[in-house]
PDB file of C-alpha atoms in Angstrom:
ATOM      1  CA  UNK A   1      -0.039   0.080  -0.038  1.00  0.00           C
ATOM      2  CA  UNK A   2       1.271   3.432  -0.865  1.00  0.00           C
ATOM      3  CA  UNK A   3       0.625   6.308   1.384  1.00  0.00           C
ATOM      4  CA  UNK A   4      -1.069   8.815  -0.266  1.00  0.00           C
ATOM      5  CA  UNK A   5      -0.484  12.369   1.153  1.00  0.00           C
ATOM      6  CA  UNK A   6      -3.210  14.529  -0.582  1.00  0.00           C
ATOM      7  CA  UNK A   7      -2.427  17.463   1.799  1.00  0.00           C
ATOM      8  CA  UNK A   8       0.959  18.154   0.244  1.00  0.00           C
ATOM      9  CA  UNK A   9      -0.645  18.519  -3.295  1.00  0.00           C
ATOM     10  CA  UNK A  10      -3.366  20.812  -2.040  1.00  0.00           C
ATOM     11  CA  UNK A  11      -1.099  23.230   0.016  1.00  0.00           C
ATOM     12  CA  UNK A  12       0.125  26.442  -1.517  1.00  0.00           C
ATOM     13  CA  UNK A  13       3.684  27.791  -0.901  1.00  0.00           C
ATOM     14  CA  UNK A  14       3.900  30.509   1.800  1.00  0.00           C
ATOM     15  CA  UNK A  15       5.560  33.686   0.574  1.00  0.00           C
ATOM     16  CA  UNK A  16       6.617  36.009   3.303  1.00  0.00           C
ATOM     17  CA  UNK A  17       7.375  39.700   2.332  1.00  0.00           C
ATOM     18  CA  UNK A  18       8.936  42.134   4.602  1.00  0.00           C
ATOM     19  CA  UNK A  19       7.507  45.619   4.422  1.00  0.00           C
ATOM     20  CA  UNK A  20       9.601  48.395   3.043  1.00  0.00           C
ATOM     21  CA  UNK A  21       9.324  50.580   6.118  1.00  0.00           C
ATOM     22  CA  UNK A  22       7.593  50.678   9.617  1.00  0.00           C
ATOM     23  CA  UNK A  23       3.809  50.582   9.674  1.00  0.00           C
ATOM     24  CA  UNK A  24       2.090  54.075   9.596  1.00  0.00           C
ATOM     25  CA  UNK A  25       0.996  55.059  12.983  1.00  0.00           C
ATOM     26  CA  UNK A  26      -2.582  54.537  13.848  1.00  0.00           C
ATOM     27  CA  UNK A  27      -2.945  57.697  15.546  1.00  0.00           C
ATOM     28  CA  UNK A  28      -1.206  61.243  15.324  1.00  0.00           C
ATOM     29  CA  UNK A  29       0.991  61.914  18.428  1.00  0.00           C
ATOM     30  CA  UNK A  30      -0.570  64.696  20.446  1.00  0.00           C
ATOM     31  CA  UNK A  31       2.771  66.562  20.154  1.00  0.00           C
ATOM     32  CA  UNK A  32       2.044  66.792  16.343  1.00  0.00           C
ATOM     33  CA  UNK A  33      -1.341  68.517  17.017  1.00  0.00           C
ATOM     34  CA  UNK A  34      -1.053  70.733  20.064  1.00  0.00           C
ATOM     35  CA  UNK A  35       1.771  73.325  20.456  1.00  0.00           C
ATOM     36  CA  UNK A  36       2.629  73.805  23.953  1.00  0.00           C
ATOM     37  CA  UNK A  37       4.159  77.227  25.110  1.00  0.00           C
ATOM     38  CA  UNK A  38       8.022  77.586  25.640  1.00  0.00           C
ATOM     39  CA  UNK A  39       9.073  76.547  28.926  1.00  0.00           C
ATOM     40  CA  UNK A  40       8.031  73.963  31.429  1.00  0.00           C
ATOM     41  CA  UNK A  41       4.224  72.879  31.343  1.00  0.00           C
ATOM     42  CA  UNK A  42       2.559  73.384  34.861  1.00  0.00           C
ATOM     43  CA  UNK A  43       0.857  70.028  36.331  1.00  0.00           C
ATOM     44  CA  UNK A  44      -2.786  70.096  36.399  1.00  0.00           C
ATOM     45  CA  UNK A  45      -2.756  69.165  40.233  1.00  0.00           C
ATOM     46  CA  UNK A  46      -0.473  72.266  41.015  1.00  0.00           C
ATOM     47  CA  UNK A  47      -3.342  74.390  40.397  1.00  0.00           C
ATOM     48  CA  UNK A  48      -5.707  73.774  43.311  1.00  0.00           C
ATOM     49  CA  UNK A  49      -8.755  75.820  43.069  1.00  0.00           C
ATOM     50  CA  UNK A  50      -9.055  78.412  45.656  1.00  0.00           C
ATOM     51  CA  UNK A  51     -12.447  78.363  47.941  1.00  0.00           C
ATOM     52  CA  UNK A  52     -14.866  80.824  46.841  1.00  0.00           C
ATOM     53  CA  UNK A  53     -15.508  83.756  48.971  1.00  0.00           C
ATOM     54  CA  UNK A  54     -18.721  83.517  50.815  1.00  0.00           C
ATOM     55  CA  UNK A  55     -21.252  86.485  50.050  1.00  0.00           C
ATOM     56  CA  UNK A  56     -22.174  88.590  52.855  1.00  0.00           C
ATOM     57  CA  UNK A  57     -25.662  89.010  53.765  1.00  0.00           C
ATOM     58  CA  UNK A  58     -27.536  92.280  53.801  1.00  0.00           C
ATOM     59  CA  UNK A  59     -28.637  91.529  57.278  1.00  0.00           C
ATOM     60  CA  UNK A  60     -25.081  91.299  58.631  1.00  0.00           C
ATOM     61  CA  UNK A  61     -24.280  94.377  56.740  1.00  0.00           C
ATOM     62  CA  UNK A  62     -27.133  96.404  58.223  1.00  0.00           C
ATOM     63  CA  UNK A  63     -26.127  95.282  61.943  1.00  0.00           C
ATOM     64  CA  UNK A  64     -22.843  95.969  61.330  1.00  0.00           C
ATOM     65  CA  UNK A  65     -23.487  99.701  60.151  1.00  0.00           C
ATOM     66  CA  UNK A  66     -26.019 100.491  62.690  1.00  0.00           C
ATOM     67  CA  UNK A  67     -24.786  98.281  65.910  1.00  0.00           C
ATOM     68  CA  UNK A  68     -24.156 100.854  68.932  1.00  0.00           C
ATOM     69  CA  UNK A  69     -20.781 101.348  70.113  1.00  0.00           C
ATOM     70  CA  UNK A  70     -21.100 100.975  74.113  1.00  0.00           C
ATOM     71  CA  UNK A  71     -17.680  99.849  75.453  1.00  0.00           C
ATOM     72  CA  UNK A  72     -14.345  98.786  74.430  1.00  0.00           C
ATOM     73  CA  UNK A  73     -14.970  94.811  75.249  1.00  0.00           C
ATOM     74  CA  UNK A  74     -17.953  94.788  72.737  1.00  0.00           C
ATOM     75  CA  UNK A  75     -15.858  96.174  69.859  1.00  0.00           C
ATOM     76  CA  UNK A  76     -14.581  93.899  67.186  1.00  0.00           C
ATOM     77  CA  UNK A  77     -11.324  92.312  67.745  1.00  0.00           C
ATOM     78  CA  UNK A  78      -8.771  94.027  65.314  1.00  0.00           C
ATOM     79  CA  UNK A  79      -5.495  92.187  66.393  1.00  0.00           C
ATOM     80  CA  UNK A  80      -5.933  88.825  66.668  1.00  0.00           C
ATOM     81  CA  UNK A  81      -2.254  87.618  66.866  1.00  0.00           C
ATOM     82  CA  UNK A  82       0.253  86.524  64.166  1.00  0.00           C
ATOM     83  CA  UNK A  83      -1.555  82.874  63.726  1.00  0.00           C
ATOM     84  CA  UNK A  84      -4.935  84.381  62.954  1.00  0.00           C
ATOM     85  CA  UNK A  85      -4.069  87.790  61.291  1.00  0.00           C
ATOM     86  CA  UNK A  86      -3.659  86.089  57.701  1.00  0.00           C
ATOM     87  CA  UNK A  87      -7.202  84.521  57.967  1.00  0.00           C
ATOM     88  CA  UNK A  88     -10.368  86.399  56.949  1.00  0.00           C
ATOM     89  CA  UNK A  89     -12.692  87.359  59.634  1.00  0.00           C
ATOM     90  CA  UNK A  90     -16.415  87.600  59.655  1.00  0.00           C
ATOM     91  CA  UNK A  91     -18.812  89.598  62.241  1.00  0.00           C
ATOM     92  CA  UNK A  92     -20.641  87.266  64.565  1.00  0.00           C
ATOM     93  CA  UNK A  93     -22.770  89.446  67.058  1.00  0.00           C
ATOM     94  CA  UNK A  94     -20.296  91.974  67.846  1.00  0.00           C
ATOM     95  CA  UNK A  95     -17.153  90.125  67.703  1.00  0.00           C
ATOM     96  CA  UNK A  96     -15.091  89.247  64.707  1.00  0.00           C
ATOM     97  CA  UNK A  97     -14.337  85.529  64.369  1.00  0.00           C
ATOM     98  CA  UNK A  98     -11.937  83.948  61.894  1.00  0.00           C
ATOM     99  CA  UNK A  99     -13.548  82.153  59.140  1.00  0.00           C
ATOM    100  CA  UNK A 100     -12.259  78.939  57.774  1.00  0.00           C
ATOM    101  CA  UNK A 101     -10.636  75.725  58.945  1.00  0.00           C
ATOM    102  CA  UNK A 102      -7.144  75.499  60.542  1.00  0.00           C
ATOM    103  CA  UNK A 103      -4.405  73.857  58.932  1.00  0.00           C
ATOM    104  CA  UNK A 104      -4.883  70.006  59.009  1.00  0.00           C
ATOM    105  CA  UNK A 105      -2.356  67.501  59.813  1.00  0.00           C
ATOM    106  CA  UNK A 106      -1.379  64.644  57.242  1.00  0.00           C
ATOM    107  CA  UNK A 107      -0.207  62.347  60.140  1.00  0.00           C
ATOM    108  CA  UNK A 108      -3.370  62.679  62.167  1.00  0.00           C
ATOM    109  CA  UNK A 109      -5.644  62.381  59.258  1.00  0.00           C
ATOM    110  CA  UNK A 110      -3.805  59.162  57.944  1.00  0.00           C
ATOM    111  CA  UNK A 111      -3.736  57.491  61.426  1.00  0.00           C
ATOM    112  CA  UNK A 112      -7.232  58.205  61.859  1.00  0.00           C
ATOM    113  CA  UNK A 113      -7.922  56.507  58.728  1.00  0.00           C
ATOM    114  CA  UNK A 114      -5.613  53.521  59.380  1.00  0.00           C
ATOM    115  CA  UNK A 115      -6.761  52.942  63.064  1.00  0.00           C
ATOM    116  CA  UNK A 116     -10.409  53.971  62.915  1.00  0.00           C
ATOM    117  CA  UNK A 117     -11.168  53.923  59.284  1.00  0.00           C
ATOM    118  CA  UNK A 118     -14.648  52.446  59.355  1.00  0.00           C
ATOM    119  CA  UNK A 119     -15.884  55.402  61.810  1.00  0.00           C
ATOM    120  CA  UNK A 120     -15.177  57.933  58.998  1.00  0.00           C
ATOM    121  CA  UNK A 121     -13.217  60.126  61.620  1.00  0.00           C
ATOM    122  CA  UNK A 122     -10.527  60.711  59.098  1.00  0.00           C
ATOM    123  CA  UNK A 123     -12.996  62.210  56.524  1.00  0.00           C
ATOM    124  CA  UNK A 124     -14.649  64.524  59.041  1.00  0.00           C
ATOM    125  CA  UNK A 125     -11.328  65.780  60.202  1.00  0.00           C
ATOM    126  CA  UNK A 126     -10.350  66.556  56.684  1.00  0.00           C
ATOM    127  CA  UNK A 127     -13.636  68.494  56.029  1.00  0.00           C
ATOM    128  CA  UNK A 128     -15.617  65.895  54.322  1.00  0.00           C
ATOM    129  CA  UNK A 129     -18.497  65.663  56.892  1.00  0.00           C
ATOM    130  CA  UNK A 130     -21.011  63.990  54.743  1.00  0.00           C
ATOM    131  CA  UNK A 131     -18.815  61.222  53.305  1.00  0.00           C
ATOM    132  CA  UNK A 132     -17.463  60.589  56.986  1.00  0.00           C
ATOM    133  CA  UNK A 133     -20.916  60.375  58.462  1.00  0.00           C
ATOM    134  CA  UNK A 134     -22.213  58.180  55.616  1.00  0.00           C
ATOM    135  CA  UNK A 135     -19.208  55.756  56.388  1.00  0.00           C
ATOM    136  CA  UNK A 136     -20.184  55.666  59.941  1.00  0.00           C
ATOM    137  CA  UNK A 137     -23.802  54.966  59.341  1.00  0.00           C
ATOM    138  CA  UNK A 138     -22.792  52.457  56.847  1.00  0.00           C
ATOM    139  CA  UNK A 139     -20.627  50.606  59.327  1.00  0.00           C
ATOM    140  CA  UNK A 140     -23.118  50.750  62.093  1.00  0.00           C
ATOM    141  CA  UNK A 141     -26.455  50.257  60.316  1.00  0.00           C
ATOM    142  CA  UNK A 142     -24.999  48.036  57.470  1.00  0.00           C
ATOM    143  CA  UNK A 143     -22.858  46.133  59.802  1.00  0.00           C
ATOM    144  CA  UNK A 144     -25.897  44.982  61.772  1.00  0.00           C
ATOM    145  CA  UNK A 145     -27.951  44.079  58.672  1.00  0.00           C
ATOM    146  CA  UNK A 146     -25.055  42.169  56.875  1.00  0.00           C
ATOM    147  CA  UNK A 147     -23.574  40.681  60.042  1.00  0.00           C
ATOM    148  CA  UNK A 148     -20.442  42.623  59.819  1.00  0.00           C
ATOM    149  CA  UNK A 149     -19.622  42.643  56.169  1.00  0.00           C
ATOM    150  CA  UNK A 150     -20.506  46.564  55.554  1.00  0.00           C
ATOM    151  CA  UNK A 151     -18.284  47.185  58.676  1.00  0.00           C
ATOM    152  CA  UNK A 152     -15.399  45.352  57.109  1.00  0.00           C
ATOM    153  CA  UNK A 153     -15.824  46.993  53.908  1.00  0.00           C
ATOM    154  CA  UNK A 154     -15.859  50.454  55.445  1.00  0.00           C
ATOM    155  CA  UNK A 155     -12.736  49.605  57.431  1.00  0.00           C
ATOM    156  CA  UNK A 156     -10.781  48.341  54.435  1.00  0.00           C
ATOM    157  CA  UNK A 157     -11.976  51.555  52.691  1.00  0.00           C
ATOM    158  CA  UNK A 158     -10.890  53.771  55.633  1.00  0.00           C
ATOM    159  CA  UNK A 159      -7.723  51.904  55.860  1.00  0.00           C
ATOM    160  CA  UNK A 160      -6.772  52.515  52.250  1.00  0.00           C
ATOM    161  CA  UNK A 161      -7.627  56.315  52.415  1.00  0.00           C
ATOM    162  CA  UNK A 162      -5.430  56.469  55.448  1.00  0.00           C
ATOM    163  CA  UNK A 163      -2.412  55.077  53.752  1.00  0.00           C
ATOM    164  CA  UNK A 164      -3.151  57.152  50.653  1.00  0.00           C
ATOM    165  CA  UNK A 165      -3.282  60.427  52.880  1.00  0.00           C
ATOM    166  CA  UNK A 166      -0.169  59.272  54.576  1.00  0.00           C
ATOM    167  CA  UNK A 167       1.618  58.578  51.250  1.00  0.00           C
ATOM    168  CA  UNK A 168       0.325  61.191  48.907  1.00  0.00           C
ATOM    169  CA  UNK A 169       2.292  64.230  48.198  1.00  0.00           C
ATOM    170  CA  UNK A 170      -0.017  65.620  45.416  1.00  0.00           C
ATOM    171  CA  UNK A 171      -3.494  65.135  44.286  1.00  0.00           C
ATOM    172  CA  UNK A 172      -6.803  64.919  46.271  1.00  0.00           C
ATOM    173  CA  UNK A 173      -5.402  62.941  49.159  1.00  0.00           C
ATOM    174  CA  UNK A 174      -2.880  65.683  50.038  1.00  0.00           C
ATOM    175  CA  UNK A 175      -5.598  68.587  50.497  1.00  0.00           C
ATOM    176  CA  UNK A 176      -8.293  68.889  52.799  1.00  0.00           C
ATOM    177  CA  UNK A 177     -12.007  69.537  51.796  1.00  0.00           C
ATOM    178  CA  UNK A 178     -11.349  73.411  51.230  1.00  0.00           C
ATOM    179  CA  UNK A 179      -8.207  72.758  48.774  1.00  0.00           C
ATOM    180  CA  UNK A 180      -5.521  73.568  51.374  1.00  0.00           C
ATOM    181  CA  UNK A 181      -2.397  71.415  51.485  1.00  0.00           C
ATOM    182  CA  UNK A 182      -2.046  69.036  54.619  1.00  0.00           C
ATOM    183  CA  UNK A 183       0.915  69.835  56.990  1.00  0.00           C
ATOM    184  CA  UNK A 184       3.511  67.558  57.753  1.00  0.00           C
TER     185      UNK A 184
END
C-alpha cells in the first residue's frame, strides 16, 4: 500500500514579504497636533482651586452699620495675633471671628484612617463631613444588617484612604476639603 498524502498537493507555498518601512501610526501623537508654550508646562494638580468667598448677607451688613458702640469690650477684635492675622474674619454678633478651617495634619488624618477607618473620622477631620457620616452610618447600620460585612468594607476603605493620605504628596489626598495642603 502506498501512502497517499493529498495535503501536500493541495497546500500552497507561503511567501513572506517584509514591509519596506515601519507601519504608519494609527493615531497622530498629541505633540504633532498641540503646540505647547515655551518653557515648563505646569502640572494640572499644582493649580488647586481656591475656595470661593462667601457672599455677605444684607442683614449682617445692616447690623454692622447700625450696631451701637457701647464699650471697648464689645468692639470687634482688630488684632488677633500673628497666627490668625492672615485668615479672613466675619462679624458674629459684635465680635470678629476667624473664618475657615485651621491647617490640617497629614499624620493625624492618616492615623485616623488607618486605625479608625470604618468610623469615617479621618474624612470628618479633613472636612468631608457628609462622607464621614455616611461611612459611620454604613458601618453601624449596614454592619448589623449584613452581619459585619459592611463594617469590614468600610474598614478596608478607611484603611486604604489613611494610607493614601500618609503617602500622597500631590492630588486629592494631599489636600483637605477646602483645597488647602495638609501639614507634615
